Amino acid sequence: MGPELDVRFQPTTLYPAVSTAIGADLLLDLRGAEQPATVRSADHADLTTLAMPIPARPRT
């Protein structure tokens, strides 16, 4: 387990990546708040899609 992340996505960016996954389960690999996330089908890892997060608001 890694450090805590605050990662946000625009629905118009994340939804197409999630909707292309095959099957009911998917894997979301997060590398960091400023790195692309990898979306993969849990059953069929052949299809991989990247989704770029948006900058998080600064914590106050």
PDB file of N, CA, C and O in Angstrom:
ATOM      1  N   MET A   1       0.838  -1.167   0.000  1.00  0.00           N
ATOM      2  CA  MET A   1       0.000   0.000   0.000  1.00  0.00           C
ATOM      3  C   MET A   1       0.888   1.236   0.000  1.00  0.00           C
ATOM      4  O   MET A   1       1.881   1.285   0.701  1.00  0.00           O
ATOM      5  N   GLY A   2       0.508   2.232  -0.760  1.00  0.00           N
ATOM      6  CA  GLY A   2       1.301   3.446  -0.898  1.00  0.00           C
ATOM      7  C   GLY A   2       0.730   4.601  -0.107  1.00  0.00           C
ATOM      8  O   GLY A   2      -0.168   4.433   0.716  1.00  0.00           O
ATOM      9  N   PRO A   3       1.246   5.789  -0.376  1.00  0.00           N
ATOM     10  CA  PRO A   3       0.764   6.970   0.332  1.00  0.00           C
ATOM     11  C   PRO A   3      -0.665   7.329  -0.083  1.00  0.00           C
ATOM     12  O   PRO A   3      -1.145   6.931  -1.133  1.00  0.00           O
ATOM     13  N   GLU A   4      -1.304   8.126   0.757  1.00  0.00           N
ATOM     14  CA  GLU A   4      -2.662   8.584   0.476  1.00  0.00           C
ATOM     15  C   GLU A   4      -2.659   9.488  -0.754  1.00  0.00           C
ATOM     16  O   GLU A   4      -1.770  10.314  -0.929  1.00  0.00           O
ATOM     17  N   LEU A   5      -3.656   9.301  -1.635  1.00  0.00           N
ATOM     18  CA  LEU A   5      -3.775  10.100  -2.849  1.00  0.00           C
ATOM     19  C   LEU A   5      -5.115  10.821  -2.876  1.00  0.00           C
ATOM     20  O   LEU A   5      -6.118  10.284  -2.419  1.00  0.00           O
ATOM     21  N   ASP A   6      -5.113  12.008  -3.424  1.00  0.00           N
ATOM     22  CA  ASP A   6      -6.349  12.741  -3.694  1.00  0.00           C
ATOM     23  C   ASP A   6      -6.397  12.893  -5.208  1.00  0.00           C
ATOM     24  O   ASP A   6      -5.738  13.757  -5.773  1.00  0.00           O
ATOM     25  N   VAL A   7      -7.138  11.992  -5.860  1.00  0.00           N
ATOM     26  CA  VAL A   7      -7.185  11.942  -7.319  1.00  0.00           C
ATOM     27  C   VAL A   7      -8.604  12.236  -7.769  1.00  0.00           C
ATOM     28  O   VAL A   7      -9.558  11.649  -7.260  1.00  0.00           O
ATOM     29  N   ARG A   8      -8.744  13.140  -8.739  1.00  0.00           N
ATOM     30  CA  ARG A   8     -10.062  13.526  -9.264  1.00  0.00           C
ATOM     31  C   ARG A   8     -10.059  13.407 -10.783  1.00  0.00           C
ATOM     32  O   ARG A   8      -9.046  13.672 -11.413  1.00  0.00           O
ATOM     33  N   PHE A   9     -11.224  13.032 -11.300  1.00  0.00           N
ATOM     34  CA  PHE A   9     -11.390  12.886 -12.745  1.00  0.00           C
ATOM     35  C   PHE A   9     -12.619  13.655 -13.199  1.00  0.00           C
ATOM     36  O   PHE A   9     -13.609  13.726 -12.476  1.00  0.00           O
ATOM     37  N   GLN A  10     -12.564  14.165 -14.404  1.00  0.00           N
ATOM     38  CA  GLN A  10     -13.762  14.690 -15.047  1.00  0.00           C
ATOM     39  C   GLN A  10     -14.593  13.475 -15.471  1.00  0.00           C
ATOM     40  O   GLN A  10     -14.050  12.506 -16.010  1.00  0.00           O
ATOM     41  N   PRO A  11     -15.897  13.488 -15.235  1.00  0.00           N
ATOM     42  CA  PRO A  11     -16.727  12.361 -15.668  1.00  0.00           C
ATOM     43  C   PRO A  11     -16.604  12.092 -17.171  1.00  0.00           C
ATOM     44  O   PRO A  11     -16.660  10.945 -17.602  1.00  0.00           O
ATOM     45  N   THR A  12     -16.422  13.142 -17.968  1.00  0.00           N
ATOM     46  CA  THR A  12     -16.312  12.954 -19.414  1.00  0.00           C
ATOM     47  C   THR A  12     -15.002  12.294 -19.809  1.00  0.00           C
ATOM     48  O   THR A  12     -14.867  11.835 -20.943  1.00  0.00           O
ATOM     49  N   THR A  13     -14.050  12.225 -18.902  1.00  0.00           N
ATOM     50  CA  THR A  13     -12.780  11.536 -19.162  1.00  0.00           C
ATOM     51  C   THR A  13     -12.808  10.115 -18.622  1.00  0.00           C
ATOM     52  O   THR A  13     -12.380   9.168 -19.289  1.00  0.00           O
ATOM     53  N   LEU A  14     -13.320   9.947 -17.406  1.00  0.00           N
ATOM     54  CA  LEU A  14     -13.288   8.633 -16.766  1.00  0.00           C
ATOM     55  C   LEU A  14     -14.372   7.694 -17.297  1.00  0.00           C
ATOM     56  O   LEU A  14     -14.117   6.504 -17.489  1.00  0.00           O
ATOM     57  N   TYR A  15     -15.567   8.204 -17.558  1.00  0.00           N
ATOM     58  CA  TYR A  15     -16.675   7.341 -17.993  1.00  0.00           C
ATOM     59  C   TYR A  15     -16.356   6.546 -19.265  1.00  0.00           C
ATOM     60  O   TYR A  15     -16.591   5.332 -19.298  1.00  0.00           O
ATOM     61  N   PRO A  16     -15.823   7.172 -20.319  1.00  0.00           N
ATOM     62  CA  PRO A  16     -15.514   6.366 -21.507  1.00  0.00           C
ATOM     63  C   PRO A  16     -14.492   5.259 -21.230  1.00  0.00           C
ATOM     64  O   PRO A  16     -14.599   4.164 -21.777  1.00  0.00           O
ATOM     65  N   ALA A  17     -13.526   5.528 -20.367  1.00  0.00           N
ATOM     66  CA  ALA A  17     -12.524   4.504 -20.041  1.00  0.00           C
ATOM     67  C   ALA A  17     -13.167   3.351 -19.276  1.00  0.00           C
ATOM     68  O   ALA A  17     -12.881   2.182 -19.540  1.00  0.00           O
ATOM     69  N   VAL A  18     -14.049   3.668 -18.332  1.00  0.00           N
ATOM     70  CA  VAL A  18     -14.719   2.627 -17.541  1.00  0.00           C
ATOM     71  C   VAL A  18     -15.715   1.857 -18.400  1.00  0.00           C
ATOM     72  O   VAL A  18     -15.835   0.636 -18.291  1.00  0.00           O
ATOM     73  N   SER A  19     -16.424   2.544 -19.270  1.00  0.00           N
ATOM     74  CA  SER A  19     -17.457   1.873 -20.073  1.00  0.00           C
ATOM     75  C   SER A  19     -16.881   0.916 -21.114  1.00  0.00           C
ATOM     76  O   SER A  19     -17.597   0.048 -21.592  1.00  0.00           O
ATOM     77  N   THR A  20     -15.604   1.051 -21.457  1.00  0.00           N
ATOM     78  CA  THR A  20     -15.005   0.125 -22.421  1.00  0.00           C
ATOM     79  C   THR A  20     -14.509  -1.151 -21.757  1.00  0.00           C
ATOM     80  O   THR A  20     -14.135  -2.097 -22.457  1.00  0.00           O
ATOM     81  N   ALA A  21     -14.502  -1.203 -20.429  1.00  0.00           N
ATOM     82  CA  ALA A  21     -14.048  -2.409 -19.726  1.00  0.00           C
ATOM     83  C   ALA A  21     -14.994  -3.566 -20.020  1.00  0.00           C
ATOM     84  O   ALA A  21     -16.205  -3.386 -20.104  1.00  0.00           O
ATOM     85  N   ILE A  22     -14.434  -4.741 -20.170  1.00  0.00           N
ATOM     86  CA  ILE A  22     -15.216  -5.943 -20.458  1.00  0.00           C
ATOM     87  C   ILE A  22     -15.532  -6.635 -19.131  1.00  0.00           C
ATOM     88  O   ILE A  22     -14.637  -6.909 -18.343  1.00  0.00           O
ATOM     89  N   GLY A  23     -16.795  -6.898 -18.879  1.00  0.00           N
ATOM     90  CA  GLY A  23     -17.207  -7.551 -17.641  1.00  0.00           C
ATOM     91  C   GLY A  23     -17.641  -6.551 -16.593  1.00  0.00           C
ATOM     92  O   GLY A  23     -17.590  -5.336 -16.782  1.00  0.00           O
ATOM     93  N   ALA A  24     -18.054  -7.070 -15.447  1.00  0.00           N
ATOM     94  CA  ALA A  24     -18.615  -6.231 -14.386  1.00  0.00           C
ATOM     95  C   ALA A  24     -17.554  -5.607 -13.486  1.00  0.00           C
ATOM     96  O   ALA A  24     -17.821  -4.621 -12.816  1.00  0.00           O
ATOM     97  N   ASP A  25     -16.356  -6.170 -13.454  1.00  0.00           N
ATOM     98  CA  ASP A  25     -15.309  -5.684 -12.553  1.00  0.00           C
ATOM     99  C   ASP A  25     -14.163  -5.077 -13.336  1.00  0.00           C
ATOM    100  O   ASP A  25     -13.844  -5.512 -14.447  1.00  0.00           O
ATOM    101  N   LEU A  26     -13.539  -4.064 -12.735  1.00  0.00           N
ATOM    102  CA  LEU A  26     -12.383  -3.457 -13.386  1.00  0.00           C
ATOM    103  C   LEU A  26     -11.317  -3.132 -12.358  1.00  0.00           C
ATOM    104  O   LEU A  26     -11.566  -3.104 -11.153  1.00  0.00           O
ATOM    105  N   LEU A  27     -10.126  -2.918 -12.838  1.00  0.00           N
ATOM    106  CA  LEU A  27      -8.986  -2.531 -12.014  1.00  0.00           C
ATOM    107  C   LEU A  27      -8.610  -1.107 -12.368  1.00  0.00           C
ATOM    108  O   LEU A  27      -8.507  -0.761 -13.546  1.00  0.00           O
ATOM    109  N   LEU A  28      -8.397  -0.295 -11.359  1.00  0.00           N
ATOM    110  CA  LEU A  28      -8.000   1.092 -11.545  1.00  0.00           C
ATOM    111  C   LEU A  28      -6.639   1.252 -10.886  1.00  0.00           C
ATOM    112  O   LEU A  28      -6.523   1.215  -9.664  1.00  0.00           O
ATOM    113  N   ASP A  29      -5.602   1.356 -11.702  1.00  0.00           N
ATOM    114  CA  ASP A  29      -4.237   1.503 -11.203  1.00  0.00           C
ATOM    115  C   ASP A  29      -3.892   2.983 -11.139  1.00  0.00           C
ATOM    116  O   ASP A  29      -3.858   3.653 -12.173  1.00  0.00           O
ATOM    117  N   LEU A  30      -3.667   3.482  -9.926  1.00  0.00           N
ATOM    118  CA  LEU A  30      -3.335   4.889  -9.728  1.00  0.00           C
ATOM    119  C   LEU A  30      -1.842   5.021  -9.441  1.00  0.00           C
ATOM    120  O   LEU A  30      -1.310   4.330  -8.573  1.00  0.00           O
ATOM    121  N   ARG A  31      -1.181   5.905 -10.168  1.00  0.00           N
ATOM    122  CA  ARG A  31       0.253   6.128  -9.993  1.00  0.00           C
ATOM    123  C   ARG A  31       0.539   7.401  -9.203  1.00  0.00           C
ATOM    124  O   ARG A  31       1.582   7.540  -8.620  1.00  0.00           O
ATOM    125  N   GLY A  32      -0.384   8.341  -9.246  1.00  0.00           N
ATOM    126  CA  GLY A  32      -0.214   9.619  -8.576  1.00  0.00           C
ATOM    127  C   GLY A  32      -1.246  10.601  -9.078  1.00  0.00           C
ATOM    128  O   GLY A  32      -1.916  10.366 -10.084  1.00  0.00           O
ATOM    129  N   ALA A  33      -1.356  11.717  -8.375  1.00  0.00           N
ATOM    130  CA  ALA A  33      -2.379  12.701  -8.709  1.00  0.00           C
ATOM    131  C   ALA A  33      -2.131  13.379 -10.048  1.00  0.00           C
ATOM    132  O   ALA A  33      -3.055  13.914 -10.646  1.00  0.00           O
ATOM    133  N   GLU A  34      -0.909  13.356 -10.540  1.00  0.00           N
ATOM    134  CA  GLU A  34      -0.584  14.012 -11.814  1.00  0.00           C
ATOM    135  C   GLU A  34      -0.136  13.025 -12.880  1.00  0.00           C
ATOM    136  O   GLU A  34       0.444  13.418 -13.889  1.00  0.00           O
ATOM    137  N   GLN A  35      -0.397  11.749 -12.661  1.00  0.00           N
ATOM    138  CA  GLN A  35      -0.032  10.696 -13.610  1.00  0.00           C
ATOM    139  C   GLN A  35      -1.301  10.031 -14.132  1.00  0.00           C
ATOM    140  O   GLN A  35      -2.310   9.964 -13.420  1.00  0.00           O
ATOM    141  N   PRO A  36      -1.281   9.527 -15.353  1.00  0.00           N
ATOM    142  CA  PRO A  36      -2.480   8.861 -15.875  1.00  0.00           C
ATOM    143  C   PRO A  36      -2.806   7.590 -15.090  1.00  0.00           C
ATOM    144  O   PRO A  36      -1.909   6.892 -14.630  1.00  0.00           O
ATOM    145  N   ALA A  37      -4.087   7.328 -14.938  1.00  0.00           N
ATOM    146  CA  ALA A  37      -4.557   6.099 -14.300  1.00  0.00           C
ATOM    147  C   ALA A  37      -4.810   5.071 -15.392  1.00  0.00           C
ATOM    148  O   ALA A  37      -5.234   5.406 -16.500  1.00  0.00           O
ATOM    149  N   THR A  38      -4.556   3.823 -15.079  1.00  0.00           N
ATOM    150  CA  THR A  38      -4.805   2.733 -16.013  1.00  0.00           C
ATOM    151  C   THR A  38      -6.100   2.043 -15.617  1.00  0.00           C
ATOM    152  O   THR A  38      -6.273   1.640 -14.469  1.00  0.00           O
ATOM    153  N   VAL A  39      -7.006   1.921 -16.566  1.00  0.00           N
ATOM    154  CA  VAL A  39      -8.278   1.233 -16.355  1.00  0.00           C
ATOM    155  C   VAL A  39      -8.218  -0.064 -17.148  1.00  0.00           C
ATOM    156  O   VAL A  39      -7.992  -0.054 -18.360  1.00  0.00           O
ATOM    157  N   ARG A  40      -8.388  -1.198 -16.438  1.00  0.00           N
ATOM    158  CA  ARG A  40      -8.330  -2.506 -17.089  1.00  0.00           C
ATOM    159  C   ARG A  40      -9.495  -3.365 -16.637  1.00  0.00           C
ATOM    160  O   ARG A  40      -9.950  -3.242 -15.506  1.00  0.00           O
ATOM    161  N   SER A  41      -9.942  -4.233 -17.503  1.00  0.00           N
ATOM    162  CA  SER A  41     -10.955  -5.211 -17.123  1.00  0.00           C
ATOM    163  C   SER A  41     -10.328  -6.210 -16.167  1.00  0.00           C
ATOM    164  O   SER A  41      -9.205  -6.662 -16.377  1.00  0.00           O
ATOM    165  N   ALA A  42     -11.044  -6.550 -15.097  1.00  0.00           N
ATOM    166  CA  ALA A  42     -10.519  -7.508 -14.132  1.00  0.00           C
ATOM    167  C   ALA A  42     -10.424  -8.908 -14.738  1.00  0.00           C
ATOM    168  O   ALA A  42      -9.500  -9.658 -14.441  1.00  0.00           O
ATOM    169  N   ASP A  43     -11.363  -9.252 -15.606  1.00  0.00           N
ATOM    170  CA  ASP A  43     -11.388 -10.585 -16.208  1.00  0.00           C
ATOM    171  C   ASP A  43     -10.540 -10.670 -17.473  1.00  0.00           C
ATOM    172  O   ASP A  43      -9.923 -11.696 -17.738  1.00  0.00           O
ATOM    173  N   HIS A  44     -10.523  -9.607 -18.260  1.00  0.00           N
ATOM    174  CA  HIS A  44      -9.815  -9.596 -19.535  1.00  0.00           C
ATOM    175  C   HIS A  44      -8.872  -8.396 -19.551  1.00  0.00           C
ATOM    176  O   HIS A  44      -9.245  -7.308 -19.957  1.00  0.00           O
ATOM    177  N   ALA A  45      -7.658  -8.596 -19.088  1.00  0.00           N
ATOM    178  CA  ALA A  45      -6.701  -7.491 -18.969  1.00  0.00           C
ATOM    179  C   ALA A  45      -6.105  -7.077 -20.319  1.00  0.00           C
ATOM    180  O   ALA A  45      -5.217  -6.248 -20.371  1.00  0.00           O
ATOM    181  N   ASP A  46      -6.606  -7.654 -21.407  1.00  0.00           N
ATOM    182  CA  ASP A  46      -6.084  -7.315 -22.729  1.00  0.00           C
ATOM    183  C   ASP A  46      -6.391  -5.871 -23.108  1.00  0.00           C
ATOM    184  O   ASP A  46      -5.619  -5.223 -23.796  1.00  0.00           O
ATOM    185  N   LEU A  47      -7.537  -5.367 -22.672  1.00  0.00           N
ATOM    186  CA  LEU A  47      -7.941  -4.007 -23.012  1.00  0.00           C
ATOM    187  C   LEU A  47      -7.522  -3.070 -21.887  1.00  0.00           C
ATOM    188  O   LEU A  47      -7.960  -3.200 -20.751  1.00  0.00           O
ATOM    189  N   THR A  48      -6.652  -2.126 -22.215  1.00  0.00           N
ATOM    190  CA  THR A  48      -6.155  -1.152 -21.246  1.00  0.00           C
ATOM    191  C   THR A  48      -6.443   0.244 -21.768  1.00  0.00           C
ATOM    192  O   THR A  48      -6.205   0.537 -22.933  1.00  0.00           O
ATOM    193  N   THR A  49      -6.973   1.094 -20.899  1.00  0.00           N
ATOM    194  CA  THR A  49      -7.278   2.465 -21.255  1.00  0.00           C
ATOM    195  C   THR A  49      -6.661   3.385 -20.211  1.00  0.00           C
ATOM    196  O   THR A  49      -6.640   3.060 -19.025  1.00  0.00           O
ATOM    197  N   LEU A  50      -6.147   4.520 -20.647  1.00  0.00           N
ATOM    198  CA  LEU A  50      -5.590   5.510 -19.730  1.00  0.00           C
ATOM    199  C   LEU A  50      -6.583   6.651 -19.535  1.00  0.00           C
ATOM    200  O   LEU A  50      -7.272   7.040 -20.472  1.00  0.00           O
ATOM    201  N   ALA A  51      -6.642   7.167 -18.324  1.00  0.00           N
ATOM    202  CA  ALA A  51      -7.477   8.323 -18.012  1.00  0.00           C
ATOM    203  C   ALA A  51      -6.628   9.302 -17.205  1.00  0.00           C
ATOM    204  O   ALA A  51      -6.012   8.927 -16.215  1.00  0.00           O
ATOM    205  N   MET A  52      -6.600  10.535 -17.650  1.00  0.00           N
ATOM    206  CA  MET A  52      -5.783  11.555 -16.988  1.00  0.00           C
ATOM    207  C   MET A  52      -6.617  12.275 -15.924  1.00  0.00           C
ATOM    208  O   MET A  52      -7.702  12.779 -16.212  1.00  0.00           O
ATOM    209  N   PRO A  53      -6.114  12.325 -14.685  1.00  0.00           N
ATOM    210  CA  PRO A  53      -6.842  13.045 -13.638  1.00  0.00           C
ATOM    211  C   PRO A  53      -6.716  14.554 -13.813  1.00  0.00           C
ATOM    212  O   PRO A  53      -5.854  15.049 -14.556  1.00  0.00           O
ATOM    213  N   ILE A  54      -7.575  15.274 -13.119  1.00  0.00           N
ATOM    214  CA  ILE A  54      -7.502  16.731 -13.114  1.00  0.00           C
ATOM    215  C   ILE A  54      -6.813  17.152 -11.814  1.00  0.00           C
ATOM    216  O   ILE A  54      -6.803  16.411 -10.832  1.00  0.00           O
ATOM    217  N   PRO A  55      -6.237  18.350 -11.785  1.00  0.00           N
ATOM    218  CA  PRO A  55      -5.573  18.800 -10.552  1.00  0.00           C
ATOM    219  C   PRO A  55      -6.568  18.895  -9.396  1.00  0.00           C
ATOM    220  O   PRO A  55      -7.694  19.372  -9.556  1.00  0.00           O
ATOM    221  N   ALA A  56      -6.146  18.429  -8.234  1.00  0.00           N
ATOM    222  CA  ALA A  56      -6.959  18.526  -7.033  1.00  0.00           C
ATOM    223  C   ALA A  56      -6.865  19.933  -6.468  1.00  0.00           C
ATOM    224  O   ALA A  56      -5.864  20.626  -6.652  1.00  0.00           O
ATOM    225  N   ARG A  57      -7.912  20.322  -5.787  1.00  0.00           N
ATOM    226  CA  ARG A  57      -7.881  21.627  -5.121  1.00  0.00           C
ATOM    227  C   ARG A  57      -6.901  21.570  -3.956  1.00  0.00           C
ATOM    228  O   ARG A  57      -6.813  20.544  -3.263  1.00  0.00           O
ATOM    229  N   PRO A  58      -6.197  22.659  -3.707  1.00  0.00           N
ATOM    230  CA  PRO A  58      -5.277  22.655  -2.554  1.00  0.00           C
ATOM    231  C   PRO A  58      -6.038  22.486  -1.247  1.00  0.00           C
ATOM    232  O   PRO A  58      -7.149  22.990  -1.098  1.00  0.00           O
ATOM    233  N   ARG A  59      -5.440  21.744  -0.335  1.00  0.00           N
ATOM    234  CA  ARG A  59      -6.069  21.549   0.981  1.00  0.00           C
ATOM    235  C   ARG A  59      -5.883  22.797   1.818  1.00  0.00           C
ATOM    236  O   ARG A  59      -4.837  23.420   1.797  1.00  0.00           O
ATOM    237  N   THR A  60      -6.928  23.125   2.560  1.00  0.00           N
ATOM    238  CA  THR A  60      -6.835  24.321   3.411  1.00  0.00           C
ATOM    239  C   THR A  60      -6.780  23.936   4.866  1.00  0.00           C
ATOM    240  O   THR A  60      -7.115  22.896   5.285  1.00  0.00           O
TER     241      THR A  60
END
